[in-house]
């Protein structure tokens, strides 16, 4: 059942645009706080549940999902990880999270699974979640009564809201409802992309492996004990179908190679896609009664595994603020929302940029720049302080 029965809702307290992790977790947390909301999603349930994206959850994200009642399958099937391995020049170095961060760790649990868990909860017991309902515009951001215009079943509808939260990702429409000049955008692009593949083969290492190599970056990740997720740095504009399975495995082999005993197990590649790398921050994350959360407000390159975690952290802060408003009438939390989130966002932007530029080889990169990268990797291996800096950022701090 993907369609909420009855006539489409015409008014709500919080209109949420987008049913990615940000919109779904926000709806669930609002429901638990007794704040009513409606979620409008342009795509079908099947599409949203199959979209292959992130795979690493920080402890704070896991805690938020548990608090939302979405931790049951995550606790059963999620894989706690206590470290990552860095490789360069034939060497390998493990960064241990708990010993460097006072006990923090991360979890491997795919974004697709998080989305499935949240969708099931929402459709069973939550406020309305409408798939196949694209929003065309959000108007009245500066008034006390913003409106969301959307299409459903071939007809135009309007949802009157007290507040609208744009959780509609990087290409969403909510941001466009804010007057020109009210928001500032800060951005950086990178001269390479990632080719990401899913393969039906047990991961060749029990933790994630981030590899620097003269041939470019490679990452070994996983989705389950039987499914590997692997990434290769490729030139922008790469057509994923131009890479045969054999070429992908050969390249992964060459980039992940270490001195000594280790080999990469191969298996059937079941999915592949190319993703561009960029860093973008929109400030502030609120204008009038319209707020932005997750990728709608900021994008990070995936090397730091932060995108999904930032989305979760934004909506935890936001749900707390709406709860405060409902209980006490105070907008203090909503007034502080943007500043509170942007502190974490900029930390994650810096870390994601650091991981990206330390591990990738840019086209035409000078030998000097490569030496700097290698020196940084040696420093992480030699100094617990440098390793702790990486570990603290990767494992993330408490949300809020
Ligand atoms: P999402 O997940 O993009 O969800 C936004 C939702 O809004 C819907 N939408 C609309 N709905 C109604 N009306 C409209 N006009 C709408 N316009 C858009 C969309 O259909 C969608 O369902 O954003 P959210 O919730 O903020 O979550 C953020 C995370 O998804 C994101 O940060 C990460 O997945 C980033 N990311 C990756 N991170 C990793 O760590 N590893 C990865 O491998 C990885 N792969 C990716 C990614 C992001 C990608 N994007 C956004 C292009 C691969 C891709 C392709
Ligand atoms: C993933 O498993 O998809 C993944 C893991 C770590 C990253 C990026 C992606 O840094």
PDB file of N, CA and C in Angstrom, residues 57-61 97-98 101 103-106 304 306 309 344 351 390-398:
ATOM      1  N   UNK A  57      26.741   5.042   8.948  1.00  0.00           N
ATOM      2  CA  UNK A  57      25.997   5.819   9.939  1.00  0.00           C
ATOM      3  C   UNK A  57      26.892   6.115  11.136  1.00  0.00           C
ATOM      4  N   UNK A  58      26.933   7.387  11.539  1.00  0.00           N
ATOM      5  CA  UNK A  58      27.629   7.734  12.779  1.00  0.00           C
ATOM      6  C   UNK A  58      26.804   7.232  13.957  1.00  0.00           C
ATOM      7  N   UNK A  59      27.476   7.130  15.111  1.00  0.00           N
ATOM      8  CA  UNK A  59      26.767   6.716  16.328  1.00  0.00           C
ATOM      9  C   UNK A  59      25.558   7.620  16.595  1.00  0.00           C
ATOM     10  N   UNK A  60      25.722   8.924  16.395  1.00  0.00           N
ATOM     11  CA  UNK A  60      24.629   9.873  16.656  1.00  0.00           C
ATOM     12  C   UNK A  60      23.424   9.610  15.751  1.00  0.00           C
ATOM     13  N   UNK A  61      23.677   9.187  14.514  1.00  0.00           N
ATOM     14  CA  UNK A  61      22.591   8.872  13.589  1.00  0.00           C
ATOM     15  C   UNK A  61      21.879   7.598  14.030  1.00  0.00           C
ATOM     16  N   UNK A  97      38.904   3.726  15.951  1.00  0.00           N
ATOM     17  CA  UNK A  97      38.027   4.804  16.441  1.00  0.00           C
ATOM     18  C   UNK A  97      37.854   4.803  17.958  1.00  0.00           C
ATOM     19  N   UNK A  98      37.448   3.675  18.580  1.00  0.00           N
ATOM     20  CA  UNK A  98      37.141   3.743  20.014  1.00  0.00           C
ATOM     21  C   UNK A  98      38.307   4.258  20.859  1.00  0.00           C
ATOM     22  N   UNK A 101      38.752   8.087  20.238  1.00  0.00           N
ATOM     23  CA  UNK A 101      37.615   9.016  20.381  1.00  0.00           C
ATOM     24  C   UNK A 101      36.854   8.823  21.690  1.00  0.00           C
ATOM     25  N   UNK A 103      35.631   5.930  22.686  1.00  0.00           N
ATOM     26  CA  UNK A 103      34.612   4.876  22.581  1.00  0.00           C
ATOM     27  C   UNK A 103      33.632   4.991  21.430  1.00  0.00           C
ATOM     28  N   UNK A 104      33.833   5.954  20.529  1.00  0.00           N
ATOM     29  CA  UNK A 104      32.858   6.084  19.434  1.00  0.00           C
ATOM     30  C   UNK A 104      33.169   5.106  18.294  1.00  0.00           C
ATOM     31  N   UNK A 105      32.141   4.734  17.543  1.00  0.00           N
ATOM     32  CA  UNK A 105      32.298   3.830  16.403  1.00  0.00           C
ATOM     33  C   UNK A 105      31.291   4.236  15.320  1.00  0.00           C
ATOM     34  N   UNK A 106      31.298   3.584  14.163  1.00  0.00           N
ATOM     35  CA  UNK A 106      30.306   3.851  13.111  1.00  0.00           C
ATOM     36  C   UNK A 106      29.623   2.530  12.760  1.00  0.00           C
ATOM     37  N   UNK A 304      34.104  11.594   2.979  1.00  0.00           N
ATOM     38  CA  UNK A 304      34.052  11.586   4.445  1.00  0.00           C
ATOM     39  C   UNK A 304      32.848  10.855   4.994  1.00  0.00           C
ATOM     40  N   UNK A 306      29.683  11.732   5.078  1.00  0.00           N
ATOM     41  CA  UNK A 306      28.974  12.642   5.976  1.00  0.00           C
ATOM     42  C   UNK A 306      27.562  13.035   5.523  1.00  0.00           C
ATOM     43  N   UNK A 309      24.569  11.564   7.374  1.00  0.00           N
ATOM     44  CA  UNK A 309      24.670  11.892   8.797  1.00  0.00           C
ATOM     45  C   UNK A 309      24.334  13.358   9.068  1.00  0.00           C
ATOM     46  N   UNK A 344      28.067  22.380  12.648  1.00  0.00           N
ATOM     47  CA  UNK A 344      28.388  20.987  12.311  1.00  0.00           C
ATOM     48  C   UNK A 344      28.618  20.832  10.807  1.00  0.00           C
ATOM     49  N   UNK A 351      36.121  18.445   6.768  1.00  0.00           N
ATOM     50  CA  UNK A 351      36.617  17.063   6.819  1.00  0.00           C
ATOM     51  C   UNK A 351      36.449  16.369   5.460  1.00  0.00           C
ATOM     52  N   UNK A 390      41.392  12.584  12.536  1.00  0.00           N
ATOM     53  CA  UNK A 390      40.600  11.877  11.523  1.00  0.00           C
ATOM     54  C   UNK A 390      39.464  11.090  12.189  1.00  0.00           C
ATOM     55  N   UNK A 391      39.812  10.352  13.241  1.00  0.00           N
ATOM     56  CA  UNK A 391      38.823   9.468  13.889  1.00  0.00           C
ATOM     57  C   UNK A 391      37.653  10.262  14.467  1.00  0.00           C
ATOM     58  N   UNK A 392      37.956  11.377  15.135  1.00  0.00           N
ATOM     59  CA  UNK A 392      36.881  12.187  15.741  1.00  0.00           C
ATOM     60  C   UNK A 392      35.936  12.711  14.673  1.00  0.00           C
ATOM     61  N   UNK A 393      36.500  13.172  13.570  1.00  0.00           N
ATOM     62  CA  UNK A 393      35.661  13.701  12.495  1.00  0.00           C
ATOM     63  C   UNK A 393      34.860  12.590  11.824  1.00  0.00           C
ATOM     64  N   UNK A 394      35.485  11.454  11.591  1.00  0.00           N
ATOM     65  CA  UNK A 394      34.808  10.360  10.881  1.00  0.00           C
ATOM     66  C   UNK A 394      33.674   9.801  11.736  1.00  0.00           C
ATOM     67  N   UNK A 395      33.960   9.551  13.019  1.00  0.00           N
ATOM     68  CA  UNK A 395      32.939   8.942  13.891  1.00  0.00           C
ATOM     69  C   UNK A 395      31.872   9.957  14.284  1.00  0.00           C
ATOM     70  N   UNK A 396      32.182  11.268  14.227  1.00  0.00           N
ATOM     71  CA  UNK A 396      31.184  12.303  14.496  1.00  0.00           C
ATOM     72  C   UNK A 396      30.919  12.470  15.982  1.00  0.00           C
ATOM     73  N   UNK A 397      30.458  13.668  16.337  1.00  0.00           N
ATOM     74  CA  UNK A 397      30.172  13.940  17.749  1.00  0.00           C
ATOM     75  C   UNK A 397      28.695  13.793  18.032  1.00  0.00           C
ATOM     76  N   UNK A 398      28.284  14.095  19.273  1.00  0.00           N
ATOM     77  CA  UNK A 398      26.859  14.018  19.608  1.00  0.00           C
ATOM     78  C   UNK A 398      26.058  15.008  18.747  1.00  0.00           C
TER      79      UNK A 398
END
